[in-house]
PDB file of C-alpha atoms and ligand atoms in Angstrom:
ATOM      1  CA  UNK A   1       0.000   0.000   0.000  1.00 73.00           C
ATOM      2  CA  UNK A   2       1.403   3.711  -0.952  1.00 89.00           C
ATOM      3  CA  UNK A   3       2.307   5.311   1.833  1.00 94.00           C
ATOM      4  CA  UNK A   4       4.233   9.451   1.970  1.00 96.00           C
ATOM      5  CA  UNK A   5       6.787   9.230   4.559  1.00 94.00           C
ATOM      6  CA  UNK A   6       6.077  13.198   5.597  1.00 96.00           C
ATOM      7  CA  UNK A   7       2.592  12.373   5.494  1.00 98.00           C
ATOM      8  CA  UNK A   8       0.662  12.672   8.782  1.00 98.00           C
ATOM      9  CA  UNK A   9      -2.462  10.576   8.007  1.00 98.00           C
ATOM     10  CA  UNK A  10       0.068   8.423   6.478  1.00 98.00           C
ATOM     11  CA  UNK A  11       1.662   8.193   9.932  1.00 98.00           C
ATOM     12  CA  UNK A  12      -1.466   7.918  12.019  1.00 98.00           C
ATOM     13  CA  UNK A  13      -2.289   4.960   9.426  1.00 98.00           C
ATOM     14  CA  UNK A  14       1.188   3.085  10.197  1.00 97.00           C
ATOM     15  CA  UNK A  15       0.671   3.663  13.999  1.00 97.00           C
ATOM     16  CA  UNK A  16       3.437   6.339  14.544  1.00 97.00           C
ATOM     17  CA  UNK A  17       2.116   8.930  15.883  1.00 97.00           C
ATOM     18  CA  UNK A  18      -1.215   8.230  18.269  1.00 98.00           C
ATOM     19  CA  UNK A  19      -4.376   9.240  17.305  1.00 98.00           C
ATOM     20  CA  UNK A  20      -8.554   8.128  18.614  1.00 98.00           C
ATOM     21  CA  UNK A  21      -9.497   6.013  16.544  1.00 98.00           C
ATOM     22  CA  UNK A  22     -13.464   5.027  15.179  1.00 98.00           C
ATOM     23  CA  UNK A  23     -13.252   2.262  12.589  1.00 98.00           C
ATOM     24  CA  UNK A  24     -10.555   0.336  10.957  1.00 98.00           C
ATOM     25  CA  UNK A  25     -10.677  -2.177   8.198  1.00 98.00           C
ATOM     26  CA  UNK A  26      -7.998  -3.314   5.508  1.00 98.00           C
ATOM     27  CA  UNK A  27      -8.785  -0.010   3.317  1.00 98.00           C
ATOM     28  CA  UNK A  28     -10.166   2.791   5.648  1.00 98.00           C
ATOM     29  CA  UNK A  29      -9.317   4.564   8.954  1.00 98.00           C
ATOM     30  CA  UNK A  30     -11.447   6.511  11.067  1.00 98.00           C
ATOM     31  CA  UNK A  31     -10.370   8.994  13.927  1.00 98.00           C
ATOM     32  CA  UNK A  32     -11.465  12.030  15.684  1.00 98.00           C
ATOM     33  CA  UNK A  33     -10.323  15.335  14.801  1.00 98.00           C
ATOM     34  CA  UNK A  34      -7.860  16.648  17.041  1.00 98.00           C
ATOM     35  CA  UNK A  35      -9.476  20.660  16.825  1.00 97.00           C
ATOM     36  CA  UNK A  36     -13.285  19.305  16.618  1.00 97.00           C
ATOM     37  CA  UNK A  37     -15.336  21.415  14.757  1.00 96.00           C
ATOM     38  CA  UNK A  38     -18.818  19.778  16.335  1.00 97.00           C
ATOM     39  CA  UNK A  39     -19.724  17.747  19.600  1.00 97.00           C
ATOM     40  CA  UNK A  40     -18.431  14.590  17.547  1.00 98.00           C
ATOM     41  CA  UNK A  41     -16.231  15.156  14.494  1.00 98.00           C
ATOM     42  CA  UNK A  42     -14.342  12.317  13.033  1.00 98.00           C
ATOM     43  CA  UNK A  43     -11.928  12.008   9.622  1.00 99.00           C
ATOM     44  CA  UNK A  44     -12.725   8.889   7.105  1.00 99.00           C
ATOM     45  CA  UNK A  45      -9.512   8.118   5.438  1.00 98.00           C
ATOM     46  CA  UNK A  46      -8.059   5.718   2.634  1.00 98.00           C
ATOM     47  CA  UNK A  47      -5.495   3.926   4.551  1.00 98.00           C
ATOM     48  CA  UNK A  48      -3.163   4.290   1.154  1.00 98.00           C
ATOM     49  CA  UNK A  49      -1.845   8.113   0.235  1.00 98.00           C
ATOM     50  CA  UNK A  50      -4.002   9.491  -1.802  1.00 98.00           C
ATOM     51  CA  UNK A  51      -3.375  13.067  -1.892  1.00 98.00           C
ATOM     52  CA  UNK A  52      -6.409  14.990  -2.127  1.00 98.00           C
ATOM     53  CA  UNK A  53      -9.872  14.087  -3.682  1.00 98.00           C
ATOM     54  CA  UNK A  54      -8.989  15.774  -6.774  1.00 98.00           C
ATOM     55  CA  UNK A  55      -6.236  12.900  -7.321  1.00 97.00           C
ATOM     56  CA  UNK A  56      -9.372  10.350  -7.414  1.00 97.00           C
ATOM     57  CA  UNK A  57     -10.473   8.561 -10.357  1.00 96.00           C
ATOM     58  CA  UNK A  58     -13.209   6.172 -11.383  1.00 97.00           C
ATOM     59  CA  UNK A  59     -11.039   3.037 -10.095  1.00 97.00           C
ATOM     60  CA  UNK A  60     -11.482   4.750  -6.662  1.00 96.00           C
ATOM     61  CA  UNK A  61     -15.296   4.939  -7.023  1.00 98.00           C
ATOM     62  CA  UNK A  62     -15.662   1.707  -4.957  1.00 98.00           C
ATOM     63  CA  UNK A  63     -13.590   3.377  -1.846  1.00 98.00           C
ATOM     64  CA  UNK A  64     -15.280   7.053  -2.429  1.00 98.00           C
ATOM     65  CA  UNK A  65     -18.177   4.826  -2.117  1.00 98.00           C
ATOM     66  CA  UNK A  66     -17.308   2.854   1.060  1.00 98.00           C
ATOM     67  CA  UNK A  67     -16.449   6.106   2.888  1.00 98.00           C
ATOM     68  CA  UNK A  68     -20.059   7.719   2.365  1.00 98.00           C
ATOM     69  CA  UNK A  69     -21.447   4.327   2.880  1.00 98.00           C
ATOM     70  CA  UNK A  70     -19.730   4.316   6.079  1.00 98.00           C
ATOM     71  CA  UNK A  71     -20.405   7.887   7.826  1.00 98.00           C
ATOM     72  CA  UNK A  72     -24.085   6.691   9.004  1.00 98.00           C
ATOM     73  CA  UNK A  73     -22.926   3.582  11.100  1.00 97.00           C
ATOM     74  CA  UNK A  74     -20.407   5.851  12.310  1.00 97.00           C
ATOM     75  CA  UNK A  75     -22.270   8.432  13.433  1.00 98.00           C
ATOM     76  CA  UNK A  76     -25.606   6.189  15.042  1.00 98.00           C
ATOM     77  CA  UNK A  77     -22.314   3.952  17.035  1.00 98.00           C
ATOM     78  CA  UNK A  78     -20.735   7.907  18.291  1.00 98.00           C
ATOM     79  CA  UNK A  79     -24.557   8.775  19.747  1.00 98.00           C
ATOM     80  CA  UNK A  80     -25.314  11.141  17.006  1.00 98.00           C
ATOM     81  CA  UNK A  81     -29.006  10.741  16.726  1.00 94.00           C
ATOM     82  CA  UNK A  82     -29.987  14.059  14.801  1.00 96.00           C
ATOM     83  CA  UNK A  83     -28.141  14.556  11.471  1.00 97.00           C
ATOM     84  CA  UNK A  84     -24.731  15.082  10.408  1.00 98.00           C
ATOM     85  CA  UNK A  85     -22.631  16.968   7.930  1.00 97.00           C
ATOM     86  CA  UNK A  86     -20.242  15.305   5.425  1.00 98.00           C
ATOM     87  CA  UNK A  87     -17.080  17.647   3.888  1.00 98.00           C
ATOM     88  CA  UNK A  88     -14.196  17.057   1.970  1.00 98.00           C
ATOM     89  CA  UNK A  89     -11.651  19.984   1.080  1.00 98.00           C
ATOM     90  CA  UNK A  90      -9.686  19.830  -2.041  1.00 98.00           C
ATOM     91  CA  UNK A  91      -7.051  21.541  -2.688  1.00 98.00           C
ATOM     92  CA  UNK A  92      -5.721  25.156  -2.189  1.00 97.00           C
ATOM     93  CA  UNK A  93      -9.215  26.927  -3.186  1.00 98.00           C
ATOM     94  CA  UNK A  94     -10.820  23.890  -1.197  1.00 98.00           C
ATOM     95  CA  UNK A  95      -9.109  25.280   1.858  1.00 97.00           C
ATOM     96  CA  UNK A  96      -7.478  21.668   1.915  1.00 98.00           C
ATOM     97  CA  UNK A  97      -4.914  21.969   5.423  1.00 98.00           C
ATOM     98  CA  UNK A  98      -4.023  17.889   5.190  1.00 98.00           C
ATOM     99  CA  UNK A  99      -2.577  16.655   2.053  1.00 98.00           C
ATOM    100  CA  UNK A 100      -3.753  13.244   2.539  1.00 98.00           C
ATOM    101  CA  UNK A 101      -7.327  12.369   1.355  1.00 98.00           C
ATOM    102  CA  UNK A 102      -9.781  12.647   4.142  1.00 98.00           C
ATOM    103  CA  UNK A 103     -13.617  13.610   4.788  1.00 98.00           C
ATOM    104  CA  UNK A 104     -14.829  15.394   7.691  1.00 98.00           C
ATOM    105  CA  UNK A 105     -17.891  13.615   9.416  1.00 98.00           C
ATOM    106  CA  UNK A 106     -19.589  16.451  11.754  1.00 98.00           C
ATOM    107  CA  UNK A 107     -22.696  15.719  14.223  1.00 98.00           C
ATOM    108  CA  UNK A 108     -23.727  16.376  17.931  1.00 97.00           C
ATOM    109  CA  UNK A 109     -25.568  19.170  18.789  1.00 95.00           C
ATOM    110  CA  UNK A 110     -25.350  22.755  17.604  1.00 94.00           C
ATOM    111  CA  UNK A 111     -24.153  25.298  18.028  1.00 92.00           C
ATOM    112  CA  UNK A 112     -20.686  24.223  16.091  1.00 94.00           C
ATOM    113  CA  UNK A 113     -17.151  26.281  16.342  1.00 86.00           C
ATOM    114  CA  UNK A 114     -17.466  26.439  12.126  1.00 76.00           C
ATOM    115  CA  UNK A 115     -19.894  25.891   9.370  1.00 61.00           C
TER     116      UNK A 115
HETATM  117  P1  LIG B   1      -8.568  19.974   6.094  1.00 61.65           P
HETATM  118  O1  LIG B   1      -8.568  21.465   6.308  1.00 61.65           O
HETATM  119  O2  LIG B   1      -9.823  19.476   5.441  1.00 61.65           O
HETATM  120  O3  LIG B   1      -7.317  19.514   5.409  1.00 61.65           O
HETATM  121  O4  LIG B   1      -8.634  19.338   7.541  1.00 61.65           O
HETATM  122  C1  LIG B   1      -7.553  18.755   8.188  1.00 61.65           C
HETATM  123  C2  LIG B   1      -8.047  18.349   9.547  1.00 61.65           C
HETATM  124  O5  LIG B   1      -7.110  17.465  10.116  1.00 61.65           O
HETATM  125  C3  LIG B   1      -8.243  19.518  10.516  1.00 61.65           C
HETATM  126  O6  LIG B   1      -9.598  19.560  10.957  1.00 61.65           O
HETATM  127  C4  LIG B   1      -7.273  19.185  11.658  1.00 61.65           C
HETATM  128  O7  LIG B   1      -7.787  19.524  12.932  1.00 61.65           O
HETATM  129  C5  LIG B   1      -7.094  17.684  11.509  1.00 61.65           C
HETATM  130  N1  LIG B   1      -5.844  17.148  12.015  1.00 61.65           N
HETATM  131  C6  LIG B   1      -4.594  17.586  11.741  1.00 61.65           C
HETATM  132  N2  LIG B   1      -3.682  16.825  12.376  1.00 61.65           N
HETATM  133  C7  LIG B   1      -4.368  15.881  13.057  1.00 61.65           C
HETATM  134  C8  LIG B   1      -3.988  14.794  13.919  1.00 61.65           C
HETATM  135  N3  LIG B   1      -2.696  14.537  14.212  1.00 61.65           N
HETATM  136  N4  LIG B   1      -4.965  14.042  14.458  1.00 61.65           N
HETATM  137  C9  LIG B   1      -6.260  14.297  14.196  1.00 61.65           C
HETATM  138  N5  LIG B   1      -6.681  15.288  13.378  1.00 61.65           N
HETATM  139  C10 LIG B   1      -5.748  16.081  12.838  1.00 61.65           C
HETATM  140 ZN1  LIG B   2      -0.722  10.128   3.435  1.00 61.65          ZN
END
């Protein structure tokens, strides 16, 4: 699996540095955000580098797919029993901070320190 040794998710992925996680299978990782935006705020990641969501193409679909697919099991097993809000920033524009793909899975109740 690709990994970027400077990478950060890359090194939360291979256990290096520590991080709380949600969910873990063979392809994605799930852990909370260390400057929560919302009561419960966790990152879906592709356990392999992908840079940014703008590096994706249609032989990703099935992963894309898997990490949407995922977000409401997530959220019901974190107590989050009234919505939730999905995000993924791409990019400079995007206001992308992480170069490592990743989407933003938001819930609890609001009000919420952004968006
Ligand atoms: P983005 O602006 O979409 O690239 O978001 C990157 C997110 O990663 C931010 O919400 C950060 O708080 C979060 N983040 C950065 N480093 C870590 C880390 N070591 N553990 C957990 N979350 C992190
Ligand atoms: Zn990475």
């Amino acid at each position: 699996m690709s990994a970027d040794p400077h990478c950060i998710f890359c090194k939360i992925v291979a256990g290096q540095i520590p991080a709380k996680k949600a969910y873990e299978d063979d392809e994605l990782l799930v852990f909370h955000d260390i400057h929560p935006w919302a009561p419960v705020h966790v990152l879906v990641i592709p356990k392999a580098h992908i840079a940014s969501h703008a590096d994706v193409g249609p032989e990703q679909a099935p992963m894309l797919g898997r990490m949407l697919a995922l977000a409401p099991q997530l959220m019901r097993e974190l107590g989050v029993t009234n919505g939730f809000r999905t995000v993924i920033n791409t990019g400079r524009d995007g206001g992308q901070e992480v170069q490592h793909l990743h989407m933003h899975v938001m819930g609890g109740p609001r009000p919420w320190a952004k968006g």
